[in-house]
PDB file of C-alpha atoms in Angstrom:
ATOM      1  CA  MET A   1     246.709 130.043 191.430  1.00 44.00           C
ATOM      2  CA  PRO A   2     245.564 128.141 188.302  1.00 51.00           C
ATOM      3  CA  ILE A   3     247.462 125.042 187.250  1.00 54.00           C
ATOM      4  CA  ALA A   4     249.041 125.298 183.799  1.00 55.00           C
ATOM      5  CA  ARG A   5     247.913 122.456 181.558  1.00 66.00           C
ATOM      6  CA  ASN A   6     248.533 121.505 177.977  1.00 74.00           C
ATOM      7  CA  GLN A   7     244.927 121.321 176.716  1.00 84.00           C
ATOM      8  CA  ILE A   8     243.021 121.634 173.469  1.00 91.00           C
ATOM      9  CA  LEU A   9     239.299 121.963 172.684  1.00 93.00           C
ATOM     10  CA  ILE A  10     236.935 119.369 171.239  1.00 95.00           C
ATOM     11  CA  THR A  11     233.248 119.536 170.257  1.00 95.00           C
ATOM     12  CA  ILE A  12     230.665 116.762 170.086  1.00 94.00           C
ATOM     13  CA  ASP A  13     231.315 116.613 166.326  1.00 95.00           C
ATOM     14  CA  GLY A  14     234.995 116.048 167.085  1.00 95.00           C
ATOM     15  CA  VAL A  15     234.108 113.192 169.446  1.00 95.00           C
ATOM     16  CA  LYS A  16     231.828 111.668 166.788  1.00 95.00           C
ATOM     17  CA  ASP A  17     234.730 111.892 164.340  1.00 95.00           C
ATOM     18  CA  LEU A  18     237.032 110.024 166.743  1.00 95.00           C
ATOM     19  CA  SER A  19     234.437 107.263 167.128  1.00 94.00           C
ATOM     20  CA  GLU A  20     233.760 106.992 163.391  1.00 94.00           C
ATOM     21  CA  LYS A  21     237.486 106.699 162.680  1.00 95.00           C
ATOM     22  CA  GLY A  22     237.992 104.110 165.433  1.00 94.00           C
ATOM     23  CA  ILE A  23     240.433 106.309 167.337  1.00 94.00           C
ATOM     24  CA  ALA A  24     240.776 105.125 170.946  1.00 95.00           C
ATOM     25  CA  PHE A  25     240.050 107.635 173.695  1.00 96.00           C
ATOM     26  CA  ARG A  26     239.237 107.813 177.384  1.00 95.00           C
ATOM     27  CA  CYS A  27     237.003 110.228 179.285  1.00 94.00           C
ATOM     28  CA  ARG A  28     237.499 111.970 182.585  1.00 93.00           C
ATOM     29  CA  TYR A  29     234.881 114.055 184.363  1.00 94.00           C
ATOM     30  CA  GLU A  30     236.037 116.836 186.661  1.00 92.00           C
ATOM     31  CA  LEU A  31     233.846 118.343 189.355  1.00 93.00           C
ATOM     32  CA  VAL A  32     233.922 122.072 188.599  1.00 93.00           C
ATOM     33  CA  GLY A  33     231.376 123.411 191.083  1.00 92.00           C
ATOM     34  CA  PHE A  34     227.747 123.382 192.095  1.00 93.00           C
ATOM     35  CA  THR A  35     224.558 124.924 190.744  1.00 91.00           C
ATOM     36  CA  ASP A  36     222.650 127.502 192.782  1.00 93.00           C
ATOM     37  CA  ASP A  37     220.490 124.706 194.189  1.00 91.00           C
ATOM     38  CA  GLY A  38     223.491 122.573 195.215  1.00 90.00           C
ATOM     39  CA  LYS A  39     223.724 120.090 192.340  1.00 90.00           C
ATOM     40  CA  PRO A  40     227.249 119.116 191.296  1.00 93.00           C
ATOM     41  CA  ARG A  41     228.466 120.172 187.832  1.00 94.00           C
ATOM     42  CA  TYR A  42     231.134 118.453 185.781  1.00 94.00           C
ATOM     43  CA  GLN A  43     233.169 119.084 182.674  1.00 94.00           C
ATOM     44  CA  CYS A  44     234.296 116.321 180.334  1.00 95.00           C
ATOM     45  CA  ILE A  45     237.920 115.853 179.325  1.00 95.00           C
ATOM     46  CA  TYR A  46     238.838 113.522 176.457  1.00 96.00           C
ATOM     47  CA  LEU A  47     242.207 111.778 176.556  1.00 95.00           C
ATOM     48  CA  ARG A  48     244.089 110.203 173.640  1.00 95.00           C
ATOM     49  CA  GLU A  49     247.494 108.570 173.652  1.00 92.00           C
ATOM     50  CA  GLY A  50     250.216 111.089 172.823  1.00 91.00           C
ATOM     51  CA  GLN A  51     247.787 114.031 172.575  1.00 92.00           C
ATOM     52  CA  PRO A  52     247.014 116.928 174.942  1.00 93.00           C
ATOM     53  CA  GLU A  53     243.856 116.699 177.042  1.00 94.00           C
ATOM     54  CA  ALA A  54     240.794 117.898 175.102  1.00 95.00           C
ATOM     55  CA  ILE A  55     238.125 119.870 176.968  1.00 95.00           C
ATOM     56  CA  LEU A  56     234.607 119.383 175.610  1.00 95.00           C
ATOM     57  CA  VAL A  57     233.207 122.733 174.484  1.00 94.00           C
ATOM     58  CA  SER A  58     229.896 123.868 173.055  1.00 91.00           C
ATOM     59  CA  THR A  59     229.530 123.849 169.290  1.00 87.00           C
ATOM     60  CA  ARG A  60     228.145 127.403 169.421  1.00 86.00           C
ATOM     61  CA  ILE A  61     230.723 130.135 169.739  1.00 84.00           C
ATOM     62  CA  THR A  62     229.951 133.040 172.063  1.00 83.00           C
ATOM     63  CA  PRO A  63     231.362 136.558 171.636  1.00 87.00           C
ATOM     64  CA  HIS A  64     234.031 135.473 174.156  1.00 85.00           C
ATOM     65  CA  GLY A  65     234.936 132.283 172.265  1.00 84.00           C
ATOM     66  CA  PRO A  66     233.996 128.643 172.875  1.00 86.00           C
ATOM     67  CA  GLU A  67     232.518 127.823 176.276  1.00 89.00           C
ATOM     68  CA  PRO A  68     233.152 124.567 178.162  1.00 91.00           C
ATOM     69  CA  ARG A  69     230.147 122.245 178.360  1.00 93.00           C
ATOM     70  CA  TYR A  70     229.056 121.534 181.903  1.00 94.00           C
ATOM     71  CA  PHE A  71     226.879 118.628 182.969  1.00 93.00           C
ATOM     72  CA  ASN A  72     224.636 117.969 185.945  1.00 91.00           C
ATOM     73  CA  ILE A  73     224.633 114.316 186.981  1.00 87.00           C
ATOM     74  CA  TRP A  74     221.103 113.584 185.773  1.00 84.00           C
ATOM     75  CA  PRO A  75     220.243 113.407 182.969  1.00 84.00           C
ATOM     76  CA  GLY A  76     223.086 115.350 181.338  1.00 88.00           C
ATOM     77  CA  LEU A  77     226.223 113.521 182.426  1.00 91.00           C
ATOM     78  CA  PHE A  78     224.644 110.052 182.193  1.00 90.00           C
ATOM     79  CA  LYS A  79     223.208 110.753 178.739  1.00 93.00           C
ATOM     80  CA  HIS A  80     226.478 112.222 177.479  1.00 93.00           C
ATOM     81  CA  HIS A  81     228.569 109.338 178.802  1.00 92.00           C
ATOM     82  CA  PHE A  82     226.344 106.649 177.330  1.00 92.00           C
ATOM     83  CA  GLU A  83     226.325 108.367 173.919  1.00 93.00           C
ATOM     84  CA  PHE A  84     229.873 109.738 173.735  1.00 93.00           C
ATOM     85  CA  GLY A  85     231.834 108.097 176.562  1.00 92.00           C
ATOM     86  CA  ASP A  86     234.512 105.431 176.527  1.00 92.00           C
ATOM     87  CA  GLY A  87     232.376 102.473 177.669  1.00 89.00           C
ATOM     88  CA  ARG A  88     233.510 102.411 181.291  1.00 91.00           C
ATOM     89  CA  ASP A  89     231.038 102.485 184.181  1.00 91.00           C
ATOM     90  CA  LEU A  90     230.493 105.688 186.162  1.00 90.00           C
ATOM     91  CA  ARG A  91     231.113 105.515 189.931  1.00 89.00           C
ATOM     92  CA  PHE A  92     230.289 108.367 192.305  1.00 88.00           C
ATOM     93  CA  GLY A  93     231.917 108.875 195.694  1.00 87.00           C
ATOM     94  CA  PRO A  94     230.255 110.495 198.704  1.00 87.00           C
ATOM     95  CA  ASP A  95     231.998 113.793 197.888  1.00 87.00           C
ATOM     96  CA  TYR A  96     230.603 113.701 194.281  1.00 87.00           C
ATOM     97  CA  GLU A  97     234.010 112.805 192.851  1.00 86.00           C
ATOM     98  CA  LEU A  98     233.535 110.605 189.829  1.00 85.00           C
ATOM     99  CA  THR A  99     235.654 107.656 188.757  1.00 86.00           C
ATOM    100  CA  LEU A 100     235.318 105.361 185.772  1.00 85.00           C
ATOM    101  CA  GLU A 101     235.784 101.605 186.019  1.00 86.00           C
ATOM    102  CA  GLU A 102     236.105  98.875 183.430  1.00 85.00           C
ATOM    103  CA  ARG A 103     233.020  96.716 183.036  1.00 75.00           C
ATOM    104  CA  GLY A 104     233.102  93.109 184.158  1.00 66.00           C
TER     105      GLY A 104
END
């Protein structure tokens, strides 16, 4: 049974806007499944103090509405995190779970 969550949607443009305005945020990457050839896939969740979690969605709208953006580890997730992440280092566990750690 799905877990009820209080979530909103955010696009890359929305993330750029947060950065340009100096609004603090954190990222979380959730393992959502695997590709047909066994590569792990993740979705990005943006977190801001006092706000609901924001799921990163594609800028293009499909006939069924906005679609979550999914990332393979390389190069997608790395590229996204370095461009639009929160500055923490990515750490992968043996089960492909991902954690983020402060630098230094």
